[in-house]
PDB file of C-alpha atoms in Angstrom:
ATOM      1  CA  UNK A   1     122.548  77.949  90.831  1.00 83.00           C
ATOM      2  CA  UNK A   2     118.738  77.098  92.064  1.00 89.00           C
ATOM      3  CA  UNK A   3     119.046  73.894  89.857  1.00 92.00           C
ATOM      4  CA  UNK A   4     115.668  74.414  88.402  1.00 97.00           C
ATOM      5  CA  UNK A   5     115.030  74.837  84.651  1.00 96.00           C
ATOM      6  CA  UNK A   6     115.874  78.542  82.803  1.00 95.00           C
ATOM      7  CA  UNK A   7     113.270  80.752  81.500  1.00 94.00           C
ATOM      8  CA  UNK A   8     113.429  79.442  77.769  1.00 95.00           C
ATOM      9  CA  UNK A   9     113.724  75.542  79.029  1.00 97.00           C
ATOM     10  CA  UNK A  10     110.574  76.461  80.704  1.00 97.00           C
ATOM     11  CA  UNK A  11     109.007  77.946  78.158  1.00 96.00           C
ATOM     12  CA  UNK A  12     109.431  75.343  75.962  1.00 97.00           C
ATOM     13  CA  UNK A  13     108.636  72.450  77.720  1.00 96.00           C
ATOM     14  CA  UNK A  14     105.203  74.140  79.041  1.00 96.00           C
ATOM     15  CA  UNK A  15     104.584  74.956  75.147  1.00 95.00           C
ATOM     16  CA  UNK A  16     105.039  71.063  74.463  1.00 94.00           C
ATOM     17  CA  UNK A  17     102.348  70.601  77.765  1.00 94.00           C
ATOM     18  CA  UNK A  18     100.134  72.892  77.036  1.00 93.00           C
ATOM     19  CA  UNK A  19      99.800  71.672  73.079  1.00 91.00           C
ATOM     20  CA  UNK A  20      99.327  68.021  73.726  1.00 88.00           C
ATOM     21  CA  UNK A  21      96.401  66.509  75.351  1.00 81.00           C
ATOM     22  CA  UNK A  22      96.637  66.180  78.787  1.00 72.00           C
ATOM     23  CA  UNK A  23      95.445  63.786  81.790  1.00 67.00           C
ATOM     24  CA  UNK A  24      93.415  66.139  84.218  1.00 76.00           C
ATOM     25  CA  UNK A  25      90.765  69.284  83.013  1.00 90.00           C
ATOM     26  CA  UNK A  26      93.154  71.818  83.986  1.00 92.00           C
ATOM     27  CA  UNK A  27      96.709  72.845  84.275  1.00 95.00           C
ATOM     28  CA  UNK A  28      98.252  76.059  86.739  1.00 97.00           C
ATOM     29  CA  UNK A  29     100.702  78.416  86.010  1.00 98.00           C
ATOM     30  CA  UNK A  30     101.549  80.657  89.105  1.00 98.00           C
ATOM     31  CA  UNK A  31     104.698  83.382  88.886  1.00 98.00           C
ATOM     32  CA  UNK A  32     106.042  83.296  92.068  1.00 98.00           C
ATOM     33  CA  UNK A  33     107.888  87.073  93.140  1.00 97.00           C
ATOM     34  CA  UNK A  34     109.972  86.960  96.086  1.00 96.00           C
ATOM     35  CA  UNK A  35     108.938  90.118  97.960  1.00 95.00           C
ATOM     36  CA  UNK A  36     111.591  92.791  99.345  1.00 93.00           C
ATOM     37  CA  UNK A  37     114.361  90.282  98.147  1.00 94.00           C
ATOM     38  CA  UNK A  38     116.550  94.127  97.270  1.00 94.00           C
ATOM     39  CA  UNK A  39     116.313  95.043 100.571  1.00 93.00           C
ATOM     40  CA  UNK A  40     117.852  91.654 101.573  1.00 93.00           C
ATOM     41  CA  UNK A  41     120.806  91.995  98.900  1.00 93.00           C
ATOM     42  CA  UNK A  42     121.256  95.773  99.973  1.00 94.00           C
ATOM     43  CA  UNK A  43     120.960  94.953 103.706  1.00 93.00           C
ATOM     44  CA  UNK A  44     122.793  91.767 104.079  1.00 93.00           C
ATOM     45  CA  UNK A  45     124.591  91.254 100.574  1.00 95.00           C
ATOM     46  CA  UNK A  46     124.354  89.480  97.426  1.00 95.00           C
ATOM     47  CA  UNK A  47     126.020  86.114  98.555  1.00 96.00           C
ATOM     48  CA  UNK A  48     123.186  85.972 101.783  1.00 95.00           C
ATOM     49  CA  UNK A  49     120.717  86.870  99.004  1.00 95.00           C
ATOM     50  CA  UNK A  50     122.014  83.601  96.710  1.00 95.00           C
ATOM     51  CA  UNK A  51     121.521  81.835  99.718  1.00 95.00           C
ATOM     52  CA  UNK A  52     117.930  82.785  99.745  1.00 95.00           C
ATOM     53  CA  UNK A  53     117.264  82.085  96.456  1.00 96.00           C
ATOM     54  CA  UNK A  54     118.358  78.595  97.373  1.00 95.00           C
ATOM     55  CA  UNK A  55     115.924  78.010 100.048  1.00 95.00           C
ATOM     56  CA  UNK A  56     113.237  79.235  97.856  1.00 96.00           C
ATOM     57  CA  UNK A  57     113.836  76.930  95.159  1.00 97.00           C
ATOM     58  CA  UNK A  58     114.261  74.296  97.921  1.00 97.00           C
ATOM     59  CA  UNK A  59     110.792  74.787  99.280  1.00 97.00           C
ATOM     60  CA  UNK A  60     109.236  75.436  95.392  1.00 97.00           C
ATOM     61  CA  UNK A  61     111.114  71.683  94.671  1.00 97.00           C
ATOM     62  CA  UNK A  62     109.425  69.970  97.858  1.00 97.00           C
ATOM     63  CA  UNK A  63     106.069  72.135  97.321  1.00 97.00           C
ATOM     64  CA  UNK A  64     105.378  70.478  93.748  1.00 97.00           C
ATOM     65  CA  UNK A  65     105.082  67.600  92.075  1.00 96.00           C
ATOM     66  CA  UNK A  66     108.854  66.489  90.029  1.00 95.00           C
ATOM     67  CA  UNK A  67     106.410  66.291  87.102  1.00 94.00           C
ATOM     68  CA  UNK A  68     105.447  69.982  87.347  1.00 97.00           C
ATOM     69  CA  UNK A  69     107.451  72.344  85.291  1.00 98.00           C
ATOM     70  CA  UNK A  70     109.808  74.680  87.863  1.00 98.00           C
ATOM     71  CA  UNK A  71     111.830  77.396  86.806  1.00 98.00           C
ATOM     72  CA  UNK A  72     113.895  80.532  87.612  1.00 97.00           C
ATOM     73  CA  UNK A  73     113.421  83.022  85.077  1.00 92.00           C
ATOM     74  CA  UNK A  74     114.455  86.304  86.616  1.00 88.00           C
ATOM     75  CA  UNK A  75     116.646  87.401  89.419  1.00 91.00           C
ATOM     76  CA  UNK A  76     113.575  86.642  92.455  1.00 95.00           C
ATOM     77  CA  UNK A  77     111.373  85.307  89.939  1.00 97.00           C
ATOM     78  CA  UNK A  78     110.085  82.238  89.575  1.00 98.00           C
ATOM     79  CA  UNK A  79     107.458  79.519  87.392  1.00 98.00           C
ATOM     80  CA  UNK A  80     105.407  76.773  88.151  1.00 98.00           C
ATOM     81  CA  UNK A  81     103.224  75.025  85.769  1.00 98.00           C
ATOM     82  CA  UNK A  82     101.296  72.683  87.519  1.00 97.00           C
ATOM     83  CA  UNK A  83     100.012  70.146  85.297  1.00 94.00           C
ATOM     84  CA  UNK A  84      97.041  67.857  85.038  1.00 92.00           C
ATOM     85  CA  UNK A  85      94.858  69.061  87.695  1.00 93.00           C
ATOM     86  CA  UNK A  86      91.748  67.424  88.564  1.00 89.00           C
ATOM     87  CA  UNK A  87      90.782  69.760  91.482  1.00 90.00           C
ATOM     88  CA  UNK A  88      91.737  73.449  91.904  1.00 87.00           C
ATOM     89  CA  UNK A  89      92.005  72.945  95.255  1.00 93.00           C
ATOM     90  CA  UNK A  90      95.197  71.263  95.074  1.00 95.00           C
ATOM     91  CA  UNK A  91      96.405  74.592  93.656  1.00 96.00           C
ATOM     92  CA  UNK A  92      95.749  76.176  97.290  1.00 96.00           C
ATOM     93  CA  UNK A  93      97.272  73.228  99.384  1.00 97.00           C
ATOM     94  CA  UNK A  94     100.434  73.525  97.361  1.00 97.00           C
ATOM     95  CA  UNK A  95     100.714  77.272  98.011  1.00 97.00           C
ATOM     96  CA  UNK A  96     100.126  77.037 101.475  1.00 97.00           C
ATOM     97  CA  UNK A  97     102.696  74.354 101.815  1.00 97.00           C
ATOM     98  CA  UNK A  98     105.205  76.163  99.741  1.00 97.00           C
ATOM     99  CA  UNK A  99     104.828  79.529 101.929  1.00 96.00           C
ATOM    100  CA  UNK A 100     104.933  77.979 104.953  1.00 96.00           C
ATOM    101  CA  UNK A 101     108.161  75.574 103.751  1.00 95.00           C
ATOM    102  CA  UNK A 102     109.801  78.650 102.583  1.00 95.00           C
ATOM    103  CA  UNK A 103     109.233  80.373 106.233  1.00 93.00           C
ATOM    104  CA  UNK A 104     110.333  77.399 108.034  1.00 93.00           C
ATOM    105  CA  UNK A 105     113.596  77.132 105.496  1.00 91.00           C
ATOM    106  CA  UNK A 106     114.377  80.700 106.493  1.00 90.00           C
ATOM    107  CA  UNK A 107     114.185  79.977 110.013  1.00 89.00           C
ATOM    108  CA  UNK A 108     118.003  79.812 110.547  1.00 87.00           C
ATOM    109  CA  UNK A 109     118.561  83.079 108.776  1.00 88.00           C
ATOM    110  CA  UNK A 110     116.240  85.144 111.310  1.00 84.00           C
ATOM    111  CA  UNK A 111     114.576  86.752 108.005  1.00 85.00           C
ATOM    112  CA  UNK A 112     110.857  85.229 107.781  1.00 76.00           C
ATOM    113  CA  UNK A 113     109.551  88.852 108.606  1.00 79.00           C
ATOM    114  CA  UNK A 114     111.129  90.352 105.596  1.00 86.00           C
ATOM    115  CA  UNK A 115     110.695  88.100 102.488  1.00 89.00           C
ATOM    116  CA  UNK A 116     107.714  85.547 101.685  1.00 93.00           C
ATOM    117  CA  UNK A 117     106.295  85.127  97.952  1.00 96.00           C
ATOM    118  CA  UNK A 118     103.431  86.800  96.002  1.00 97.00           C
ATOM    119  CA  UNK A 119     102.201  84.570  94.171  1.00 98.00           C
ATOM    120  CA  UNK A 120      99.589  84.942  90.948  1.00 97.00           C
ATOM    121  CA  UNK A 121      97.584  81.463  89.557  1.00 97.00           C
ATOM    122  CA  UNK A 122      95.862  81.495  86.116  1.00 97.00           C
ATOM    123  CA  UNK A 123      94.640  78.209  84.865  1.00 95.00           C
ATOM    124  CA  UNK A 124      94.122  76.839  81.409  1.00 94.00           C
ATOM    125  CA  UNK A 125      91.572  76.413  79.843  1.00 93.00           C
ATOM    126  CA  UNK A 126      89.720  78.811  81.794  1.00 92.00           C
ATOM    127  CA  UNK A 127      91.851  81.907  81.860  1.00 93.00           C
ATOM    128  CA  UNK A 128      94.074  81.118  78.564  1.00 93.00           C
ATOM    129  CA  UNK A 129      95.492  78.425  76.612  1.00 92.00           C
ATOM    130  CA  UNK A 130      98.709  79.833  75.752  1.00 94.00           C
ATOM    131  CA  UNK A 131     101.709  80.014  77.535  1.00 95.00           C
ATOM    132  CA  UNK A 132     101.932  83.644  77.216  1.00 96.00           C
ATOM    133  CA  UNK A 133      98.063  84.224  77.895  1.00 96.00           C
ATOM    134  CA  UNK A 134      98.587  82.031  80.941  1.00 96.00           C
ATOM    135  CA  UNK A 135     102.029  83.915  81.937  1.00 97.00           C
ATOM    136  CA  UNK A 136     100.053  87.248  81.671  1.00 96.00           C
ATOM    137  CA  UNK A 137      96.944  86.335  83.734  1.00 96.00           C
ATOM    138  CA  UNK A 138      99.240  84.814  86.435  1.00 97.00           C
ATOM    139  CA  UNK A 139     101.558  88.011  86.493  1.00 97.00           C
ATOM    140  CA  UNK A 140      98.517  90.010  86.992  1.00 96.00           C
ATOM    141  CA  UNK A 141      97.090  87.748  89.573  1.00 96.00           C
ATOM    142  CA  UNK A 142     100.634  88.274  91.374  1.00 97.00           C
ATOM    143  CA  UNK A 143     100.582  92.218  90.863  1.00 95.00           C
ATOM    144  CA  UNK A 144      97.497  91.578  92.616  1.00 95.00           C
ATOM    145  CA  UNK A 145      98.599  89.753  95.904  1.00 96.00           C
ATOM    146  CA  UNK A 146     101.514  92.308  95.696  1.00 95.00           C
ATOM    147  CA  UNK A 147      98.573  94.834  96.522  1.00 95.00           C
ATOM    148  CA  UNK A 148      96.437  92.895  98.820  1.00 93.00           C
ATOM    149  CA  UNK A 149      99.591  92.469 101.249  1.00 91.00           C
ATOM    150  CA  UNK A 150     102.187  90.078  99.920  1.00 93.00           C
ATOM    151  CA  UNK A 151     103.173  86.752 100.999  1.00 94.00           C
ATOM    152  CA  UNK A 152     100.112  85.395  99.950  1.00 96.00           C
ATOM    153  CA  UNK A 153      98.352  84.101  96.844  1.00 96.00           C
ATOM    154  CA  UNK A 154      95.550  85.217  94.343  1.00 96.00           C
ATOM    155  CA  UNK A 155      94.262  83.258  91.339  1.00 95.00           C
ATOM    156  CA  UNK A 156      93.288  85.618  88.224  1.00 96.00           C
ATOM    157  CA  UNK A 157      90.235  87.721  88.109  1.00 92.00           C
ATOM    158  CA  UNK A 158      89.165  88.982  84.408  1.00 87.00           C
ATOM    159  CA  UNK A 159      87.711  92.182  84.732  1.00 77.00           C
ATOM    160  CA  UNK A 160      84.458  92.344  84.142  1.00 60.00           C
ATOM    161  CA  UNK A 161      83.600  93.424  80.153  1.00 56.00           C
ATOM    162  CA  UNK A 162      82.198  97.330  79.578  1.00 52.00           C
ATOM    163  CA  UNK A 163      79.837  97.582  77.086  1.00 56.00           C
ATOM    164  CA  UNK A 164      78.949 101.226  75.556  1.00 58.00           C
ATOM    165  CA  UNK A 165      75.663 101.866  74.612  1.00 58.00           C
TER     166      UNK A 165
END
């Protein structure tokens, strides 16, 4: 329906990625959560809330780069692996532009106030080299902006290491 890649398509082509050598010191993977997105299928119905789901693969496709790696892999879930990443502040001006595309997108629909996206950034190599150890920092991450307010962004945090004495 959103046109971008499945869950396992995803996963393997961000295996492939993240295995090979790449161009730039770092690579992104952010899970992107569309917040309330129930309370827009129980208050305006499941074929508005495909139409959402639209606009925010619309405004994840003209956010990134066609050589990032985009998926769908839940019902209001979504993946982006960012890849060869000089500067980690490209992360953050990609974000930005994809909230505020998403918000402009949903203009029409008179909705902005009740959906946005928490989304949670890990980066490889520093948080993880796996796909999975990636996926799980960036999930936390998102738990995290989930917290702090929604509709935002946070890149993961490791907690800091208890030693016992």
């Amino acid at each position: 329906m959103t046109k971008l890649l499945n869950n396992s398509t995803a996963r393997s082509q961000a295996d492939d990625y993240l295995n090979t050598p790449s161009s730039g010191p770092y690579c992104a993977l952010l899970i992107l959560d569309l917040d309330n997105f129930k309370q827009i299928n129980d208050t305006y119905g499941h074929l508005f809330g495909d139409k959402i789901l639209l606009k925010a693969a619309q405004a994840i496709k003209s956010s990134f780069r066609d050589r990032d790696i985009m998926a769908r892999f839940g019902g209001d879930e979504f993946m982006v692996l960012m890849k060869d990443i000089s500067n980690p502040e490209v992360i953050k001006d990609r974000c930005e532009k994809m909230l505020f595309t998403f918000h402009s997108l949903l203009e029409e629909y008179g909705v902005q106030e009740i959906t946005g996206f928490s989304i949670g950034i890990s980066l490889s190599p520093l948080h993880a080299t796996s796909y999975e150890q990636l996926f799980k920092c960036a999930d936390a991450a998102m738990y995290e902006t989930k917290k702090i307010g929604k509709n935002n962004f946070s890149i993961y945090q490791p907690a800091e290491p208890v030693y016992y004495y």
